[in-house]
Coordinates of C-alpha atoms in Angstrom, one line a residue:
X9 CA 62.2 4.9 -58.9
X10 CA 62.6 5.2 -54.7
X11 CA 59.0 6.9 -55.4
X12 CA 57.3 4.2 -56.7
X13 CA 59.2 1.7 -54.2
X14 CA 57.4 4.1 -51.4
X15 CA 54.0 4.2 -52.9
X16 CA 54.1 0.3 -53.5
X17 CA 55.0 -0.1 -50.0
X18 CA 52.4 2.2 -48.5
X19 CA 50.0 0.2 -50.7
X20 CA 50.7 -2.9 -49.2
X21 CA 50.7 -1.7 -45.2
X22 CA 47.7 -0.3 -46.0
X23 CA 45.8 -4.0 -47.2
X24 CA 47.9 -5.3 -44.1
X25 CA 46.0 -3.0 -41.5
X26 CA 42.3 -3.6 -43.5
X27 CA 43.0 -6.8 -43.3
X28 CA 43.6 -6.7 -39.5
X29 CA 40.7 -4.8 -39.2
X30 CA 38.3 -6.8 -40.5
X31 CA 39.5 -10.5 -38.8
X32 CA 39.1 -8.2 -35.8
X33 CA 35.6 -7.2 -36.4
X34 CA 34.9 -11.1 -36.9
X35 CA 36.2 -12.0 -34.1
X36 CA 33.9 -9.2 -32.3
X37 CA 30.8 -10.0 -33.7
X38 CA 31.0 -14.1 -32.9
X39 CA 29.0 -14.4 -29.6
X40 CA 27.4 -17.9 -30.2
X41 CA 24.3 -18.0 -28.8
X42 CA 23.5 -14.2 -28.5
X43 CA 22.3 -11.8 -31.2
X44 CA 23.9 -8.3 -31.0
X45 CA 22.0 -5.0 -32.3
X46 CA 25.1 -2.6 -32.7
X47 CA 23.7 0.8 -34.2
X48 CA 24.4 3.6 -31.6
X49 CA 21.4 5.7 -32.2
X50 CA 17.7 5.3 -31.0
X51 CA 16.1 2.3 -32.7
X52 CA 12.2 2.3 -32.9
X53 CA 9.9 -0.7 -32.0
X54 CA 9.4 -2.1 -34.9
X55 CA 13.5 -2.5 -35.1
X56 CA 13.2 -4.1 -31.7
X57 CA 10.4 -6.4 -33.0
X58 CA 12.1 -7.2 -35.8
X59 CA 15.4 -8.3 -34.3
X60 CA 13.8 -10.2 -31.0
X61 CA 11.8 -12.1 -33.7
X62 CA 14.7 -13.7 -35.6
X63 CA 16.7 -14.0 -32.3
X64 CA 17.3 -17.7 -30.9
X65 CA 17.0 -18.2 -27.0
X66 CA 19.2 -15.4 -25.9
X67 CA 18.9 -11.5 -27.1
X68 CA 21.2 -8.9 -26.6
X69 CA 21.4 -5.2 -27.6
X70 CA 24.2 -2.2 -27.9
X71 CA 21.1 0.9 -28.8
X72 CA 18.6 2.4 -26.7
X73 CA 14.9 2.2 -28.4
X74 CA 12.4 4.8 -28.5
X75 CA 8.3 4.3 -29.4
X76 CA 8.0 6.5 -32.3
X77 CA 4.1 6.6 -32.6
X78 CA 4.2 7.2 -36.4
X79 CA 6.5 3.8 -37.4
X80 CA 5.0 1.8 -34.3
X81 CA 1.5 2.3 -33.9
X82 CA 0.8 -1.5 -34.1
X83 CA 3.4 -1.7 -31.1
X84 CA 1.8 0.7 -28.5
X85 CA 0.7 -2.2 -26.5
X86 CA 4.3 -3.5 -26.0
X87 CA 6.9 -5.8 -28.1
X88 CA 4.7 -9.6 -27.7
X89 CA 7.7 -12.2 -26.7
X90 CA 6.3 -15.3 -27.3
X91 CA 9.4 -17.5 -26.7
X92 CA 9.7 -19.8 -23.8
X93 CA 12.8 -19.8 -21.8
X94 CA 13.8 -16.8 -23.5
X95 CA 16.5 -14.1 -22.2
X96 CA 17.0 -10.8 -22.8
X97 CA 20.1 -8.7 -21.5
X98 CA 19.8 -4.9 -22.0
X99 CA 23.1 -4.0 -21.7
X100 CA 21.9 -1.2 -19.5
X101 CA 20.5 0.4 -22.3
X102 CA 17.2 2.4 -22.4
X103 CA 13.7 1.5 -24.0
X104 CA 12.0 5.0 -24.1
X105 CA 8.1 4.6 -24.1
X106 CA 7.5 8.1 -24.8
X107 CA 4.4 8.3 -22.4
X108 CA 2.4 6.5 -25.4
X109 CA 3.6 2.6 -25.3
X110 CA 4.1 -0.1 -23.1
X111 CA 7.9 -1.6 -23.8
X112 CA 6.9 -5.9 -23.8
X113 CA 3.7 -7.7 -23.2
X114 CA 5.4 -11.0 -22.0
X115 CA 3.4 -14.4 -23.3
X116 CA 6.4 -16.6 -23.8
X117 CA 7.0 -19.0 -20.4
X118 CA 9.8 -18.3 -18.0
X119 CA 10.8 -14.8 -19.6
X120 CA 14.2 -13.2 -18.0
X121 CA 15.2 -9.1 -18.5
X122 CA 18.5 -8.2 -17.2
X123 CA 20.4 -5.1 -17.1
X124 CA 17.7 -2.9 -18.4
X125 CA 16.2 0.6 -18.0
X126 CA 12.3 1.7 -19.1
X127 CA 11.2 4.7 -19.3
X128 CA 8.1 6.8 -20.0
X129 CA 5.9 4.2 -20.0
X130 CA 2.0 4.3 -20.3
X131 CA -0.1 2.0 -20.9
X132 CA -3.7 0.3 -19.0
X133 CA -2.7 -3.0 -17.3
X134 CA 1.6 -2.6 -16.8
X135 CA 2.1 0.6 -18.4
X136 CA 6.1 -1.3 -18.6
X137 CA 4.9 -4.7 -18.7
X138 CA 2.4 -7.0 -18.9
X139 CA 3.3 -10.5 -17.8
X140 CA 0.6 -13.5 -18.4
X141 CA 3.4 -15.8 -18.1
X142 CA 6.1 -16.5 -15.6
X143 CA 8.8 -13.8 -15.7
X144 CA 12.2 -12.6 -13.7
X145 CA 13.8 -9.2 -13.7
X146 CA 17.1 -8.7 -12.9
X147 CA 18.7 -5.3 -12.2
X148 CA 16.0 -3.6 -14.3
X149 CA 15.2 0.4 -13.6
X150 CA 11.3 1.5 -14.5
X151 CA 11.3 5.8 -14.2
X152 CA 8.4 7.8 -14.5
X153 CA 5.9 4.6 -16.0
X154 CA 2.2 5.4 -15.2
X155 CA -1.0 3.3 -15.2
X156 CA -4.2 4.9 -17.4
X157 CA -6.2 4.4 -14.3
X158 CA -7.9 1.6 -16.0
X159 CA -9.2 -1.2 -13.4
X160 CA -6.1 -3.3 -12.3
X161 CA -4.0 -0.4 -13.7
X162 CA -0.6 -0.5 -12.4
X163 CA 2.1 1.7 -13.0
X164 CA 5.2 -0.9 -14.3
X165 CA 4.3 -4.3 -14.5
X166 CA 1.2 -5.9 -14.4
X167 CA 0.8 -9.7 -13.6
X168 CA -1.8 -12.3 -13.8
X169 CA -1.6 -15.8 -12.5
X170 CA 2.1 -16.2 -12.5
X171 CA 5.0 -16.0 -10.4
X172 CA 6.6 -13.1 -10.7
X173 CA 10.8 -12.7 -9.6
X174 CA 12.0 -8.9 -9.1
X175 CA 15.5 -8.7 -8.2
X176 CA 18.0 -5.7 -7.6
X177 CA 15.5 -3.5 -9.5
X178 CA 14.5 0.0 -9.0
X179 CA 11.1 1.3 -9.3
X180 CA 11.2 5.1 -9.5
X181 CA 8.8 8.0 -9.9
X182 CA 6.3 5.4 -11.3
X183 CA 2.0 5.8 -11.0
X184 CA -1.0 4.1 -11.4
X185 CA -4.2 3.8 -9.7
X186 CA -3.5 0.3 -8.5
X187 CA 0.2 -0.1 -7.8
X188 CA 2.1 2.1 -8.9
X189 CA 5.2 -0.3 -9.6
X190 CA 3.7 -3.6 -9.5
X191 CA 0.0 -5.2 -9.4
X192 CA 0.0 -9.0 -9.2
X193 CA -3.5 -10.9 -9.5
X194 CA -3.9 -14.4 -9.0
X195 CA -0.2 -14.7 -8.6
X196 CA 3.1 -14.9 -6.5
X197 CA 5.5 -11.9 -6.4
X198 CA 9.0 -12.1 -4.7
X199 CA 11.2 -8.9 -4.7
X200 CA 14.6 -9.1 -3.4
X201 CA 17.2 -6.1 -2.8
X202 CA 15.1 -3.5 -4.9
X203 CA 13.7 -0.3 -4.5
X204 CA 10.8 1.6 -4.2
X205 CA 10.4 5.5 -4.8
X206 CA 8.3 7.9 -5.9
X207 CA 7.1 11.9 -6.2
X208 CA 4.1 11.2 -8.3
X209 CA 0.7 12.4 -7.4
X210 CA -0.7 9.6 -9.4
X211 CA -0.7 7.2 -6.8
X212 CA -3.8 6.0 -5.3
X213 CA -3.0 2.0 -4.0
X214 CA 0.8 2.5 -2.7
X215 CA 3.7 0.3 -5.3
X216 CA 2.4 -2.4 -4.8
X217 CA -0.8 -3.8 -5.3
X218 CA -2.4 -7.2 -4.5
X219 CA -5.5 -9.4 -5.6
X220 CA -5.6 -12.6 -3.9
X221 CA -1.8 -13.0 -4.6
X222 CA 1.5 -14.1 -2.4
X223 CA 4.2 -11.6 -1.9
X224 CA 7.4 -12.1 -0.1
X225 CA 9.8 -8.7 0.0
X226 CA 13.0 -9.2 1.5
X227 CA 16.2 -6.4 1.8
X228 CA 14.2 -3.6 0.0
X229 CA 13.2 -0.3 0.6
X230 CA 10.3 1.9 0.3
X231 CA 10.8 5.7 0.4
X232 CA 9.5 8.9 -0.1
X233 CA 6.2 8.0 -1.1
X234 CA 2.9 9.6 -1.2
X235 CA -0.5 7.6 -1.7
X236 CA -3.9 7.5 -1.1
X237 CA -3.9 4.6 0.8
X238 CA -0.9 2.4 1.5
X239 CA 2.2 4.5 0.0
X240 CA 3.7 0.5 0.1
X241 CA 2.0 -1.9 -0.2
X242 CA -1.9 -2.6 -0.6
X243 CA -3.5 -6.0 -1.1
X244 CA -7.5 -7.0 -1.2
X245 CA -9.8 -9.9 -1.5
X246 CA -7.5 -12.4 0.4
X247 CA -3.6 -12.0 0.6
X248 CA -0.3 -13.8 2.3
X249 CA 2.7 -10.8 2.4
X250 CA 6.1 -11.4 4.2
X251 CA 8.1 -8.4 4.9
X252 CA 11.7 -9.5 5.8
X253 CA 14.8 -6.8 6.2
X254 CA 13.5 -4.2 4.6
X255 CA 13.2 -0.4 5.4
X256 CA 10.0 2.1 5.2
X257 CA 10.5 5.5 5.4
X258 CA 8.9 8.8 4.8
X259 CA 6.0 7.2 3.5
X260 CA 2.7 8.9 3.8
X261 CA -1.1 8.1 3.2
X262 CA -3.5 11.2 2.9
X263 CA -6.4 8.4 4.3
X264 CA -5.4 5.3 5.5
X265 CA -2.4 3.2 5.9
X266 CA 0.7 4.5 5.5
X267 CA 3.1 1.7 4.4
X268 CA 1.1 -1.5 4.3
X269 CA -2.9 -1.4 4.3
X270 CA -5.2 -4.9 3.1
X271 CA -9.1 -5.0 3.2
X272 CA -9.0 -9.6 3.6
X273 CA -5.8 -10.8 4.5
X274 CA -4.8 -14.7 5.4
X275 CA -1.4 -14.1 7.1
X276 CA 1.0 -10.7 7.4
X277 CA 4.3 -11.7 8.4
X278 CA 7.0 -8.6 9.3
X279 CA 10.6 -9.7 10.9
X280 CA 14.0 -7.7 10.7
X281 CA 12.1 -4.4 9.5
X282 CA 12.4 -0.6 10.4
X283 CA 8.9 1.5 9.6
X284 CA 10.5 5.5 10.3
X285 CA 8.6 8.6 10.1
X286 CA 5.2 6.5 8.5
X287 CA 2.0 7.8 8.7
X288 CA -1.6 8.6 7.4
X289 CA -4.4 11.1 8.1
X290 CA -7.3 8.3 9.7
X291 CA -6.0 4.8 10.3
X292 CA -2.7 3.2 10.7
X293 CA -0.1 5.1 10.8
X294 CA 2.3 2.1 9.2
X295 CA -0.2 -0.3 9.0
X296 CA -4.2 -1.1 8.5
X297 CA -5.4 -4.2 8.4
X298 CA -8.8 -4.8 8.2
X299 CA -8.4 -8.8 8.1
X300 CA -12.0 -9.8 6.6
X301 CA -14.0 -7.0 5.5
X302 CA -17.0 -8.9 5.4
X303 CA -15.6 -11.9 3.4
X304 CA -15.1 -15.3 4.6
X305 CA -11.6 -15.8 5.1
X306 CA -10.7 -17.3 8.7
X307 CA -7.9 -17.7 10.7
X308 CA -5.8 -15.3 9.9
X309 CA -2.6 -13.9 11.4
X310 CA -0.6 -11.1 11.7
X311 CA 3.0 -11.3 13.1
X312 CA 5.4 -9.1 13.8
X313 CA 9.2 -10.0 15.3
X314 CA 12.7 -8.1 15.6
X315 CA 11.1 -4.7 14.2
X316 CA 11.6 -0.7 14.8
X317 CA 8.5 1.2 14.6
X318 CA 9.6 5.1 14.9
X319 CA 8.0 8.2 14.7
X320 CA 4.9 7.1 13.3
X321 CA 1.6 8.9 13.3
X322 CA -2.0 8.4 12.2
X323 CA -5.8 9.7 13.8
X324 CA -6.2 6.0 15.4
X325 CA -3.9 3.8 16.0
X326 CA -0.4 5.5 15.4
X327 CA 1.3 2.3 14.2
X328 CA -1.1 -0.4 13.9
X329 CA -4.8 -0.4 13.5
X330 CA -6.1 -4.0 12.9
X331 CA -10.1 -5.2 13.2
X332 CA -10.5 -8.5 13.7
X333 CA -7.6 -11.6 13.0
X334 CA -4.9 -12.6 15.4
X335 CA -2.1 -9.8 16.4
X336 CA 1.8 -11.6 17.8
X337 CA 4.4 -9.0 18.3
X338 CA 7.7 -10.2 19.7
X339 CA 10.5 -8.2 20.5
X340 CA 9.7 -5.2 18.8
X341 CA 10.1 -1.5 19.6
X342 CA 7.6 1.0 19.1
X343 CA 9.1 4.6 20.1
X344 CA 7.7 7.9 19.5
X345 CA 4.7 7.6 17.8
X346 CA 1.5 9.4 18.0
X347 CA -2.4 9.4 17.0
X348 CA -5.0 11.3 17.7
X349 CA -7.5 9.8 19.5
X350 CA -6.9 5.9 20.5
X351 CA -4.2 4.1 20.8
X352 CA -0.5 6.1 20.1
X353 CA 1.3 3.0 18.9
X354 CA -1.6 -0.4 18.2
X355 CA -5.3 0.1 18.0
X356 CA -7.1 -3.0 17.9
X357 CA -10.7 -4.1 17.7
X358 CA -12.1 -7.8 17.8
X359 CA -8.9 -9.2 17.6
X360 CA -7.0 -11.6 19.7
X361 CA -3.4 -10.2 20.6
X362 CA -0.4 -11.4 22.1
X363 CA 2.3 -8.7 23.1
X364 CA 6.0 -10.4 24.0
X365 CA 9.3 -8.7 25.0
X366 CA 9.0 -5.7 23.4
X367 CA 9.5 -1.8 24.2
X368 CA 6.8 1.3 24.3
X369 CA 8.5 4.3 24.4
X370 CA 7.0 7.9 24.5
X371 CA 4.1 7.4 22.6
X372 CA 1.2 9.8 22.7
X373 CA -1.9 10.9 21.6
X374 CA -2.9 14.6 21.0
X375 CA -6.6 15.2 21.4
X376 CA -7.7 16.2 24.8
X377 CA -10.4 13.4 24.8
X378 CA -8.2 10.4 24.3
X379 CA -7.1 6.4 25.4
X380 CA -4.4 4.1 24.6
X381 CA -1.5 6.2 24.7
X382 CA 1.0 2.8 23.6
X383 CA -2.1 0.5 23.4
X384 CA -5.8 0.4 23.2
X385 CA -7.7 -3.0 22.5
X386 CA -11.3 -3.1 22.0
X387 CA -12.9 -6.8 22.5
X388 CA -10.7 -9.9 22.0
X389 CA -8.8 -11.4 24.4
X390 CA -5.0 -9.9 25.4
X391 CA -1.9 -10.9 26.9
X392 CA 1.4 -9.1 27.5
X393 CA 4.0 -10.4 28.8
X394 CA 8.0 -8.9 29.4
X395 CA 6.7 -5.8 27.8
X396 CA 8.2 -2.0 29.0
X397 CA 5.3 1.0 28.9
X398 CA 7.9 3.9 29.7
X399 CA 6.5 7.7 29.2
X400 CA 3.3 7.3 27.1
X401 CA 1.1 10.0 27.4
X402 CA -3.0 9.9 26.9
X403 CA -5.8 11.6 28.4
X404 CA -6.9 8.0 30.1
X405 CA -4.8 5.0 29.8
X406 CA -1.2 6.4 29.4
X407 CA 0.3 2.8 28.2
X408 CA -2.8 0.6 28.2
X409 CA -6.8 1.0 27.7
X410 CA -9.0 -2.6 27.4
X411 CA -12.6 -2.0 26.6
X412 CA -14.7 -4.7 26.8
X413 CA -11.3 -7.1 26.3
X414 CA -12.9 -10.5 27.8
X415 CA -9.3 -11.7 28.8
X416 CA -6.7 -9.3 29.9
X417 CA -3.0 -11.2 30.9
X418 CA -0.7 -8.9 32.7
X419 CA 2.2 -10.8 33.1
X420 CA 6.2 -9.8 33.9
X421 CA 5.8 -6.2 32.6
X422 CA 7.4 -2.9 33.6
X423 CA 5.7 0.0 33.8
X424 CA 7.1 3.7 34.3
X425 CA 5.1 6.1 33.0
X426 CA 3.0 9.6 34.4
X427 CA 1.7 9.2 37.8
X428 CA -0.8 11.9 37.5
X429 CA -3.3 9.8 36.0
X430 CA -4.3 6.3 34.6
X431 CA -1.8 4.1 33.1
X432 CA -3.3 1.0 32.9
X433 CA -7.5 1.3 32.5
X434 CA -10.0 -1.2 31.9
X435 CA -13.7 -0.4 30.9
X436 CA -16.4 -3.4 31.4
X437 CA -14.6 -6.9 30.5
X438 CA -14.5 -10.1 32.0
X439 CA -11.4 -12.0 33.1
X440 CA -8.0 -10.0 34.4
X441 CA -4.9 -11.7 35.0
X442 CA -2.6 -9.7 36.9
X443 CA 0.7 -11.4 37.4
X444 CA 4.3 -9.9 38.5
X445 CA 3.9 -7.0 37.2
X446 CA 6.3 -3.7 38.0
X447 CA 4.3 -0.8 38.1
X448 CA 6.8 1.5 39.5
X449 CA 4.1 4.1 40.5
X450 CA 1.8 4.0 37.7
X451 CA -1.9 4.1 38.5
X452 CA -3.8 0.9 37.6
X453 CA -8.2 0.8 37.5
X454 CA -9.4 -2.4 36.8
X455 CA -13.1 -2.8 35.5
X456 CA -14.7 0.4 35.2
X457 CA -17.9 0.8 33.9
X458 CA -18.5 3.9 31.1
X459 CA -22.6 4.3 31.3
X460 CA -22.0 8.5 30.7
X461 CA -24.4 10.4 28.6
X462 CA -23.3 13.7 27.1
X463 CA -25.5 16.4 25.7
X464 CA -24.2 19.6 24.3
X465 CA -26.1 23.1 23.4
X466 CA -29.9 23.7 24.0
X467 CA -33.2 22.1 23.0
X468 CA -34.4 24.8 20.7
X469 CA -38.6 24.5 20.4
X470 CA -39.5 24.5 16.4
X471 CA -43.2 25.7 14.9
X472 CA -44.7 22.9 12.5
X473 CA -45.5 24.3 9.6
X474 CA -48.3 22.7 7.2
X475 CA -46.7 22.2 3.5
X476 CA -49.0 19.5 3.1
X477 CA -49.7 18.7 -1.0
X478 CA -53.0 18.1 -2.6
X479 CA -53.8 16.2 -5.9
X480 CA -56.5 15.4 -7.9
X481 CA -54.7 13.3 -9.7
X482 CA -51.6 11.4 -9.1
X483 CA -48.9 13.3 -11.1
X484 CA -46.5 11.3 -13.5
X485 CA -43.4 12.1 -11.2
X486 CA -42.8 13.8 -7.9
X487 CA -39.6 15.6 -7.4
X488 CA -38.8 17.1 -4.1
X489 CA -36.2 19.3 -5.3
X490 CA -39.1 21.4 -7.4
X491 CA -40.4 22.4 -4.0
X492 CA -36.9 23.2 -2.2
X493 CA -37.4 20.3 0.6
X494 CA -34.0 18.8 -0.1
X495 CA -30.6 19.3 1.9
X496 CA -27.2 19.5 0.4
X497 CA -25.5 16.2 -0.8
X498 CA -23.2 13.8 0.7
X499 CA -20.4 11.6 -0.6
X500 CA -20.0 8.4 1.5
X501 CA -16.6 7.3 -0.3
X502 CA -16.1 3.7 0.3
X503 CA -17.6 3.6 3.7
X504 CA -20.5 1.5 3.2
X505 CA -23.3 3.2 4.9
X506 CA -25.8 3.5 1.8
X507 CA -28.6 2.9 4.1
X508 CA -27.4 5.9 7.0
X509 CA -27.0 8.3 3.9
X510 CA -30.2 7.1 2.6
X511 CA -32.5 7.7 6.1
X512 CA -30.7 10.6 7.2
X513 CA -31.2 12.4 4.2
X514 CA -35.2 11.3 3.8
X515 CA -34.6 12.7 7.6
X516 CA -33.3 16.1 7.2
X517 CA -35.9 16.5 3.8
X518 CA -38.7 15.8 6.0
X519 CA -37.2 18.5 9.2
X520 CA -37.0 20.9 6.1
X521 CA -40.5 20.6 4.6
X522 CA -42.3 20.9 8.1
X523 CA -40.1 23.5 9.8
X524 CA -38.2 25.3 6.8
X525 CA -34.8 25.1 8.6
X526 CA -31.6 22.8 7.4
X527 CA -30.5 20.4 9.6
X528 CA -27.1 18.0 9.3
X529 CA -27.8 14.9 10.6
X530 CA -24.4 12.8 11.8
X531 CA -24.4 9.1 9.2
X532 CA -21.5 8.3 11.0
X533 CA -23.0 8.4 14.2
X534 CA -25.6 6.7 12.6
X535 CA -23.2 3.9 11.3
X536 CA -21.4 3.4 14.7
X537 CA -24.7 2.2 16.1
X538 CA -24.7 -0.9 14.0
X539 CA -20.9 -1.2 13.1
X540 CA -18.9 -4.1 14.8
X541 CA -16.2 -1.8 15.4
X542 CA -17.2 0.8 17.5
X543 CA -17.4 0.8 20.8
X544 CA -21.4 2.2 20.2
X545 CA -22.1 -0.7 17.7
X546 CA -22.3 -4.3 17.2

């Protein structure tokens, strides 16, 4: 009898905890407006689609997803949200493209993504993302997402004609050929407290990339990136970027520009940043602007205030190399940079620059040959005013060479640098303004003229040989290369001297037929003589 009594009541505790259990589970699962996924292993896309689809304005999930190419090959170009005002919060969860998807193609208005992580993407136009409508990210991570190297292909997110808001995000180990984070055309992108870095090879147009776009960046960083050009941020065919309180560092460029680079640019504003241990191989060691590359845009301005330019290097112009546009520096320090040639901290050429309160401190320049070690300006008018030029080092020119500057303001600087040559130079110019100055004992020579001619190696006498061709009849085609009379082929990159390749090498095939030697004619000497930048040219 007490047996029964103790099975009855082990019966009845038992019914009393189930039922606990399931009012609790109730109670769990009533979120109001938000829809809860609550599986814990991987989901596939076609899961994700599925649930987003029947959500209502908010979407939230407890799994990670992965692309699984055999149940979601109709998803490869990314989940479609089509709702306006929509929000989803990843719960710091993972979507896992697998290196064969893109994780949302965003068509819905005034998307938001919070707390989320993609992976693996890969995928032409925003391997992560694509955004044609108006989207914000909030503490979303994008690892190892890489363009297809399709035109506009950009590593993460891709956007077109919309505003774009990126905040407290990471962008890491990401690729593509143009941005390897983000690529924004036609739009407005504004990044706030995120970060940018990167070991990828895959990089060719830094993270970021712009096409006639806005961009503001403000408390970010930019680190340990490798590019082609611009390991930051590279904008064409007209662009407006603010950089505010935000760090670049160890960034480098294998050609030109090593943090920010823009071929047409309206207006580059930098305050409160730090550029550290920045460079590229020709131009701009930080940045390269070259502000209209043959387009049309006009007054356009560069400015740069309350900023720390350190150890940066490039083959001209060690921090800044800009051509053409307005320059304003105001109380910046530029300390320990280097270039090759010209100018160890700015290189500029047909720009007008204006240089206030701020420090140049034991730059150089490392070729024997060489001018500018803080500052060389080619045309445009300059002033600089409550400036220090302490220990720059160049060949000629230790803190400033003017060639050709029509106006040159001197006006309340200090200068204490080498005594054993030229600090300040001038070559040709106009109009010098020379006011209360400090030289300490730094050498100054004012308009200097620089008519030298230099010829190397001997004039070497050749025989003319006759090759000449007879016909009967004029032949279908006429190759040169079926008689040998050609010389080995050039690349000209993106230089834009088609027509220097072009006669030097109808130059050089005409040298070969008549005196059977090869010769290799200079087309970049050739370009400088009509190039608006060189000092040979224009």
């Amino acid at each position: 009898m007490k047996q029964n009594k103790f099975i009855l009541h082990f019966f009845i505790l038992v019914i009393f905890f189930v039922s606990i259990t399931a009012i609790s589970a109730a109670d769990l699962n009533d979120t109001g407006d938000f829809d809860i996924l609550t599986d814990i292993d991987d989901k596939s896309y076609n899961d994700l689609y599925s649930e987003i689809t029947t959500a209502n304005s908010n979407f939230t999930f407890e799994s990670d997803y992965k692309f699984n190419k055999d149940l979601d090959k109709n998803y490869s170009g990314g989940i479609n949200i089509t709702k306006n005002n929509f929000v989803i919060n990843g719960n710091n969860h993972i979507i896992d493209c697998a290196n064969e998807a893109r994780a949302f193609y965003i068509t819905g208005n005034n998307v938001e993504i919070n707390n989320l992580i993609i992976e693996n993407a890969f995928c032409g136009y925003g391997s992560a993302i694509r955004a044609d409508s108006n989207l914000t990210l909030n503490n979303v991570t994008f690892i190892n997402c890489m363009g297809d190297n399709e035109t506009y292909s950009g590593g993460a997110i891709y956007s077109y004609n919309v505003t774009l808001n990126v905040n407290n995000c990471n962008f890491i180990d990401n690729g593509g050929e143009n941005g390897a984070s983000i690529t924004s055309v036609m739009g407005a992108v504004n990044v706030v407290n995120s970060t940018f870095a990167s070991s990828s090879d895959n990089i060719i147009k830094g993270h970021i990339f712009l096409s006639n776009s806005l961009l503001t960046v403000d408390n970010s960083n930019f680190l340990n990136t490798t590019s082609k050009y611009a390991a930051a941020i590279f904008s064409r065919d007209d662009a407006s970027i603010i950089a505010k309180n935000s760090k670049f560092k160890n960034l480098y460029a294998y050609k030109t520009a090593g943090a920010i680079g823009s071929r047409v640019i309206s207006n580059l504003t930098i305050f409160g940043c730090e550029f550290d241990n920045v460079s590229s191989e020709n131009n701009g060691g930080a940045i390269f602007l070259d502000v209209f590359a043959g387009d049309s845009v006009f007054g356009s301005w560069t400015t740069i205030t309350n900023t720390l330019f350190n150890n940066c290097y490039s083959g001209f112009g060690g921090v800044i190399l800009q051509l053409d546009g307005n320059l304003i520096i105001n109380n910046t320090n530029f300390t320990s940079n280097s270039a090759k040639y010209e100018g160890g901290a700015i290189y500029t050429s047909h720009a007008d620059v204006e240089i206030y309160n701020s420090k140049f401190i034991s730059n150089t320049l490392d070729d024997e040959i060489s001018y500018g070690g803080a500052c060389y300006f080619d045309d445009g008018e300059v002033l600089l005013k409550g400036n220090d030029f302490i220990d720059n080092i160049a060949s000629e020119g230790f803190s400033v060479y003017a060639y050709d500057v029509s106006d040159l303001s001197l006006i309340e600087n200090y200068f204490n640098n080498p005594s054993d040559g030229i600090s300040i130079c001038t070559v040709y110019g106009k109009n010098i303004r020379d006011q209360g100055n400090n030289y300490t004992s730094d050498v100054k020579s004012f308009k200097n003229t620089n008519d030298f001619y230099n010829f190397e190696g001997g004039a070497n006498s050749f025989v003319i040989i006759n090759n000449t061709i007879s016909y009967d009849e004029l032949p279908e085609s006429f190759d040169l290369r079926d008689y040998g009379w050609i010389t080995p082929v050039k690349d000209q990159g993106f230089m834009g001297a088609c027509w220097a390749f072009g006669n030097m090498a109808a130059l050089e095939s005409a040298l070969l037929r008549y005196t059977n030697q090869t010769y290799s004619l200079s087309e970049n000497n050739m370009q400088n003589t009509m190039l608006k930048y060189s000092k040979y040219g224009d």
